[in-house]
PDB file of C-alpha atoms in Angstrom:
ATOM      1  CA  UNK X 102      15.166 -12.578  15.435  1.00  0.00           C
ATOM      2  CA  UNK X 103      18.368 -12.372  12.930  1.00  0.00           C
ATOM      3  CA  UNK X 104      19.589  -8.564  12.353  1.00  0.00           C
ATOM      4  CA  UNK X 105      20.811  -7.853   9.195  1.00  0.00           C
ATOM      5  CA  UNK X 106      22.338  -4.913   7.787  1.00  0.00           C
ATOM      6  CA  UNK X 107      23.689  -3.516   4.279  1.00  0.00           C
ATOM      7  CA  UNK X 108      24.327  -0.263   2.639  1.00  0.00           C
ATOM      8  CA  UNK X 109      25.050   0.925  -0.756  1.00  0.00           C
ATOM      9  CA  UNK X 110      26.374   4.033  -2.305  1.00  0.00           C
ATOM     10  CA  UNK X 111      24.508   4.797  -5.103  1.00  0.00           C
ATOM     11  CA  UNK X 112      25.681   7.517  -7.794  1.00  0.00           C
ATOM     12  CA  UNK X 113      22.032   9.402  -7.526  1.00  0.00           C
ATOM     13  CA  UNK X 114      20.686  12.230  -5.879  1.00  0.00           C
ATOM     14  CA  UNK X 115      19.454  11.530  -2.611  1.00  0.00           C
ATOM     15  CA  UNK X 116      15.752  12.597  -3.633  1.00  0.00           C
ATOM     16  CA  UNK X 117      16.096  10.194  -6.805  1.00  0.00           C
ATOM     17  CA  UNK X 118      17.341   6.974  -4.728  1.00  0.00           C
ATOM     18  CA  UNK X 119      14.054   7.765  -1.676  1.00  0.00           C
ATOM     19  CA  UNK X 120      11.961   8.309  -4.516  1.00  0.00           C
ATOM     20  CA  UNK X 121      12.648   4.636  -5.696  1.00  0.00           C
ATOM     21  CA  UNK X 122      12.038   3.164  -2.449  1.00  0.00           C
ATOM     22  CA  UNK X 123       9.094   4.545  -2.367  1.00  0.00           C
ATOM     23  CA  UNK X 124       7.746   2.449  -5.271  1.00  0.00           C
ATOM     24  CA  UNK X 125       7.219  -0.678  -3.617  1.00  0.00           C
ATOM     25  CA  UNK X 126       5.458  -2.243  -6.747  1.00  0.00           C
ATOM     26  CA  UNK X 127       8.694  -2.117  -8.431  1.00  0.00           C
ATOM     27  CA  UNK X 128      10.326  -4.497  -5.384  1.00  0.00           C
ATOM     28  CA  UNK X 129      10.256  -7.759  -7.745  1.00  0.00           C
ATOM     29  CA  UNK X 130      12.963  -5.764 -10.223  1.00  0.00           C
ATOM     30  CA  UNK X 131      15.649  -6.232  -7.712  1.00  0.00           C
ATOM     31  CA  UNK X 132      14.361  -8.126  -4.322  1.00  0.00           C
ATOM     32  CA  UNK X 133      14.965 -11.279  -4.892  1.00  0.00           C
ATOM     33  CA  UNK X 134      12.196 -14.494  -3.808  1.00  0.00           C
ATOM     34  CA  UNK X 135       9.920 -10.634  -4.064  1.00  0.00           C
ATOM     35  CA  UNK X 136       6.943 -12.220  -6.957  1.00  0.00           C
ATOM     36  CA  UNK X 137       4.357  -9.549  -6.163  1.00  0.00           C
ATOM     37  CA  UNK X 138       4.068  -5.974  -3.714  1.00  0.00           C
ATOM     38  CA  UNK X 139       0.641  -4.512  -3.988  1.00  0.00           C
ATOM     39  CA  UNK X 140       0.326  -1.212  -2.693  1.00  0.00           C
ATOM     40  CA  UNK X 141      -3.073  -1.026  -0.653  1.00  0.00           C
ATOM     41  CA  UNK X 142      -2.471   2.881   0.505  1.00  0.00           C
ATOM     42  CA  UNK X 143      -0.205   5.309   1.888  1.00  0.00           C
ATOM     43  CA  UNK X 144       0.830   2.976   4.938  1.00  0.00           C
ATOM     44  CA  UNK X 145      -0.380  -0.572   3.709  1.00  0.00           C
ATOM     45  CA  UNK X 146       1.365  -3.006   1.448  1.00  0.00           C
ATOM     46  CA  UNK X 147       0.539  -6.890   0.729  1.00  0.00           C
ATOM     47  CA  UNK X 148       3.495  -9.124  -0.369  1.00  0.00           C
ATOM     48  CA  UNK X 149       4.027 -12.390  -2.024  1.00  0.00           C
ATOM     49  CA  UNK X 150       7.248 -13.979  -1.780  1.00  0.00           C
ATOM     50  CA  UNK X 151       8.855 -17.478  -2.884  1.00  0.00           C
ATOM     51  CA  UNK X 152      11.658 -18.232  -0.919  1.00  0.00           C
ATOM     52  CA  UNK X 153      13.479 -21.822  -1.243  1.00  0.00           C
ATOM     53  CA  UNK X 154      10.470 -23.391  -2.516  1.00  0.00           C
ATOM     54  CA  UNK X 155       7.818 -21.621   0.342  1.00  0.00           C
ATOM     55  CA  UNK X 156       5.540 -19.359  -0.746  1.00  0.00           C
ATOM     56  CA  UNK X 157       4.329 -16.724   1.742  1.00  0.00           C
ATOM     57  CA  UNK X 158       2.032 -13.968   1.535  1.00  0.00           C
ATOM     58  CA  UNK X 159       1.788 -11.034   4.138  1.00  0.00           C
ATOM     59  CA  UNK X 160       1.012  -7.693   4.842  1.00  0.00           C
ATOM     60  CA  UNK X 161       3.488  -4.963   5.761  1.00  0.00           C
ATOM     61  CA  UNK X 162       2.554  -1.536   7.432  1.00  0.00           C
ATOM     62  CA  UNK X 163       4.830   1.926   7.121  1.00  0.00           C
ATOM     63  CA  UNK X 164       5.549   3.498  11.013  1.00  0.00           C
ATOM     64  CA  UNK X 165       7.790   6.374  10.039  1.00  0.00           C
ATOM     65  CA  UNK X 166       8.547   7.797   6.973  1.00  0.00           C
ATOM     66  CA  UNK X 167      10.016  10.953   6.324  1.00  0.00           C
ATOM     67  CA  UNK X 168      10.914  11.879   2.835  1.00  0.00           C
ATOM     68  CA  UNK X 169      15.014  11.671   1.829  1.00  0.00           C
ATOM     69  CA  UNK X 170      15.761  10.447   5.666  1.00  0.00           C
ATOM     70  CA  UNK X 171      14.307   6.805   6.561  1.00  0.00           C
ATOM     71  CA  UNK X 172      11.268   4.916   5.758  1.00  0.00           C
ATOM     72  CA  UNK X 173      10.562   2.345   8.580  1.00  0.00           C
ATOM     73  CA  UNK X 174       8.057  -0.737   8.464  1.00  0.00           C
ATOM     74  CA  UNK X 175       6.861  -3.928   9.858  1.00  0.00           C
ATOM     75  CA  UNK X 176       5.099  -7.007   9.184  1.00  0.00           C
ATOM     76  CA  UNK X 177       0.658  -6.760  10.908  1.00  0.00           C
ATOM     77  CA  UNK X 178      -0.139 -10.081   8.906  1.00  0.00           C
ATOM     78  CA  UNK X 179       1.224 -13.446   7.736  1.00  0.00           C
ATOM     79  CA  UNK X 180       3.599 -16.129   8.630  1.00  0.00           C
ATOM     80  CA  UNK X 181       6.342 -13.281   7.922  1.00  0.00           C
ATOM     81  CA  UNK X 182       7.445 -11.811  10.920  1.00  0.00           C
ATOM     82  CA  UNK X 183      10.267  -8.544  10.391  1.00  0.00           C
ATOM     83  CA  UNK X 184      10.637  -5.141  10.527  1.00  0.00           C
ATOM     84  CA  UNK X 185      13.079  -2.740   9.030  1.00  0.00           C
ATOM     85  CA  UNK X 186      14.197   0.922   8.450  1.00  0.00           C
ATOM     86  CA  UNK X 187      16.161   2.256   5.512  1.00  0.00           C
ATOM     87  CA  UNK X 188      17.843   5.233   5.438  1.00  0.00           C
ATOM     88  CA  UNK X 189      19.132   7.461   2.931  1.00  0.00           C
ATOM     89  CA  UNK X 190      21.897   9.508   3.459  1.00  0.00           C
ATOM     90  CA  UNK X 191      23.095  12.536   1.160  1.00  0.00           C
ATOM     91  CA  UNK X 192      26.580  12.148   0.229  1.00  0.00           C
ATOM     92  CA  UNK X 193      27.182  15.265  -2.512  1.00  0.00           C
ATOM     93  CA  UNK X 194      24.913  16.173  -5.152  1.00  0.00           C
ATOM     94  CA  UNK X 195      25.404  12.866  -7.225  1.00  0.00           C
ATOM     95  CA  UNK X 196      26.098  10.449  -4.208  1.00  0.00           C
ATOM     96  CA  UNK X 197      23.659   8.716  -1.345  1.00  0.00           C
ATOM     97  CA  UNK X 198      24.422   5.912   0.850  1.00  0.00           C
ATOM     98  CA  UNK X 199      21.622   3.886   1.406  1.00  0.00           C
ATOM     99  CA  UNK X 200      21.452   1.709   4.265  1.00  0.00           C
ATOM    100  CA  UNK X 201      18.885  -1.174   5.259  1.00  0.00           C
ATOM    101  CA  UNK X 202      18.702  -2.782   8.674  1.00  0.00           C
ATOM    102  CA  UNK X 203      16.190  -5.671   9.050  1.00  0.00           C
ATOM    103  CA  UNK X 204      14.929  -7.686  11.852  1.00  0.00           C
ATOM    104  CA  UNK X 205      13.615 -10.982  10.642  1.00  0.00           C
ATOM    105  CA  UNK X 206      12.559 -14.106  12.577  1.00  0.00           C
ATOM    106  CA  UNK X 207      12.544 -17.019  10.140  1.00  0.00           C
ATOM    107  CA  UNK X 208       8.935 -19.145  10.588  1.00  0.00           C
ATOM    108  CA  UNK X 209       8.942 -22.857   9.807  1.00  0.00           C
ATOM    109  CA  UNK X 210      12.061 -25.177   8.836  1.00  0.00           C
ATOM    110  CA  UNK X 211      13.294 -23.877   5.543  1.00  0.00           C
ATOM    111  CA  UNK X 212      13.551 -20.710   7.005  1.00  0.00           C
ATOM    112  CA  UNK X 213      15.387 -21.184   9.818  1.00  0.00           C
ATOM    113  CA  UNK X 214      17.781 -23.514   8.357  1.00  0.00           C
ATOM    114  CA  UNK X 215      18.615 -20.931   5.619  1.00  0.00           C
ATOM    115  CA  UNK X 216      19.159 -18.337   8.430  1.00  0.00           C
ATOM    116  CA  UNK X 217      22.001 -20.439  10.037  1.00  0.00           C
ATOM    117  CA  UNK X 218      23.143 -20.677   7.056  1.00  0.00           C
ATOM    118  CA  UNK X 219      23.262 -16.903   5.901  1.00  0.00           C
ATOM    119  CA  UNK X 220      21.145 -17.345   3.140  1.00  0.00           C
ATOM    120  CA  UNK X 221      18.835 -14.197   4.283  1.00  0.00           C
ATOM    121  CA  UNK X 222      21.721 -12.086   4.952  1.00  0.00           C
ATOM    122  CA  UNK X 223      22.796 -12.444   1.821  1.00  0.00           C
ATOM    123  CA  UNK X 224      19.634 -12.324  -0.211  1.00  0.00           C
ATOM    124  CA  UNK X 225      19.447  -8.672   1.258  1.00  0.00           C
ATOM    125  CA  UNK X 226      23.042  -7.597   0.622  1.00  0.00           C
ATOM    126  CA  UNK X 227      22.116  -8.740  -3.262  1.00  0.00           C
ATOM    127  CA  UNK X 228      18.884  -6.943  -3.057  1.00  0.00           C
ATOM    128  CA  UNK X 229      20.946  -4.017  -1.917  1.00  0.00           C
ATOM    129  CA  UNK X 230      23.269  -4.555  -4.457  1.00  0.00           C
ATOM    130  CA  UNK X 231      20.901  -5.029  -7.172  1.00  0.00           C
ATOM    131  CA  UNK X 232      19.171  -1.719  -6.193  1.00  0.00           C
ATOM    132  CA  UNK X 233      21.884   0.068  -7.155  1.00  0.00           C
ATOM    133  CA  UNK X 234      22.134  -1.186 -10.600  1.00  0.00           C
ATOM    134  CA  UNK X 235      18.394  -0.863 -10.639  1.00  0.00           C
ATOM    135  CA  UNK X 236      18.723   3.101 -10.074  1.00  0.00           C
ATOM    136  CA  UNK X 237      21.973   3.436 -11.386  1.00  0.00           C
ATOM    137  CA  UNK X 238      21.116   2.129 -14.656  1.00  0.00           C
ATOM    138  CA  UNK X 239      17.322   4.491 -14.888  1.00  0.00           C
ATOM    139  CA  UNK X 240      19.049   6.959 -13.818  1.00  0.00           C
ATOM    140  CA  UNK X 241      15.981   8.586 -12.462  1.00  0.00           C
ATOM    141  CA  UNK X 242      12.929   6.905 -10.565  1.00  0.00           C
ATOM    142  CA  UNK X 243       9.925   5.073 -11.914  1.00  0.00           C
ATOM    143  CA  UNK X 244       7.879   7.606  -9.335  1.00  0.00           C
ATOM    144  CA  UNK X 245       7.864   9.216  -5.830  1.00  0.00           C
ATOM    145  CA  UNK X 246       5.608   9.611  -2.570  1.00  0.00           C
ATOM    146  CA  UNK X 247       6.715  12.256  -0.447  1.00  0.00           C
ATOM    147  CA  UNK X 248       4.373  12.308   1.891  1.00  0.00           C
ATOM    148  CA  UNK X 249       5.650  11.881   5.694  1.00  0.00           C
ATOM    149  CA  UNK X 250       4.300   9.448   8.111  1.00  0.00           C
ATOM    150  CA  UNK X 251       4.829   9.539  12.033  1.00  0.00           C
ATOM    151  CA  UNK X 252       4.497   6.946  14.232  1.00  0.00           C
ATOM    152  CA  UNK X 253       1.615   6.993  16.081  1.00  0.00           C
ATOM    153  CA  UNK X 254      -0.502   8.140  13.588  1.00  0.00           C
TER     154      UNK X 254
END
């Protein structure tokens, strides 16, 4: 599995920059290779991706989540194998540093040849980046769930 890791500071309210996250439907505005993120519940989202010319389509489930802290997930279905946390971290009243470490293991040839080469690391340090222009330039979120999740639930 590749690690990769990449924070932002974002000028919003902590509250305002989790409350993004938590719209996963929204994804495709600023993941990149992200076409679709249908939310299935509280825990359960399916993805479909297009990635150098592979299409992939899997199913992601949320392990911890705890509002303005972290929001941790991993893959249950597909040829997509990773798992993640991102964490949100108050600065001041106008500042959060937002910071997403992923475990991915590339699947088939295209995937793993794009890995040597960086090319996930830094699709997710421009998804990262684009984030912040994303909820920079609202200036407020498209929605929120606050609920909390444990793990083991």
């Amino acid at each position: 599995m590749s690690t990769v890791k990449e924070a932002v500071e974002v000028e919003v309210p902590v509250h305002t920059a989790y409350n993004q996250w938590t719209q996963f439907e929204e994804f495709p505005r600023f993941m990149e290779g992200v076409e679709k993120v249908t939310q299935l519940d509280d825990r359960r989202n399916h993805w479909t991706t297009q990635v150098s010319g592979v299409k992939r389509e899997f199913d992601t489930e949320i392990v911890d989540q705890l509002p303005d802290e972290r929001i941790t997930w991993r893959t249950t279905t597909g040829d997509t194998r990773q798992k993640g946390t991102v964490r949100f971290q108050r600065l001041d009243d106008m500042h959060t540093r937002v910071e997403l470490v992923m475990e991915v293991e590339p699947t088939g040839v295209a995937e793993k040849t794009g890995d040597m080469l960086g090319v996930i690391d830094r699709r997710v340090k421009g998804d990262m980046h684009r984030f912040k222009e994303y909820i920079e330039g609202r200036g407020g979120e498209t929605g929120a769930w606050r609920g909390r999740i444990r793990p083991g639930e």
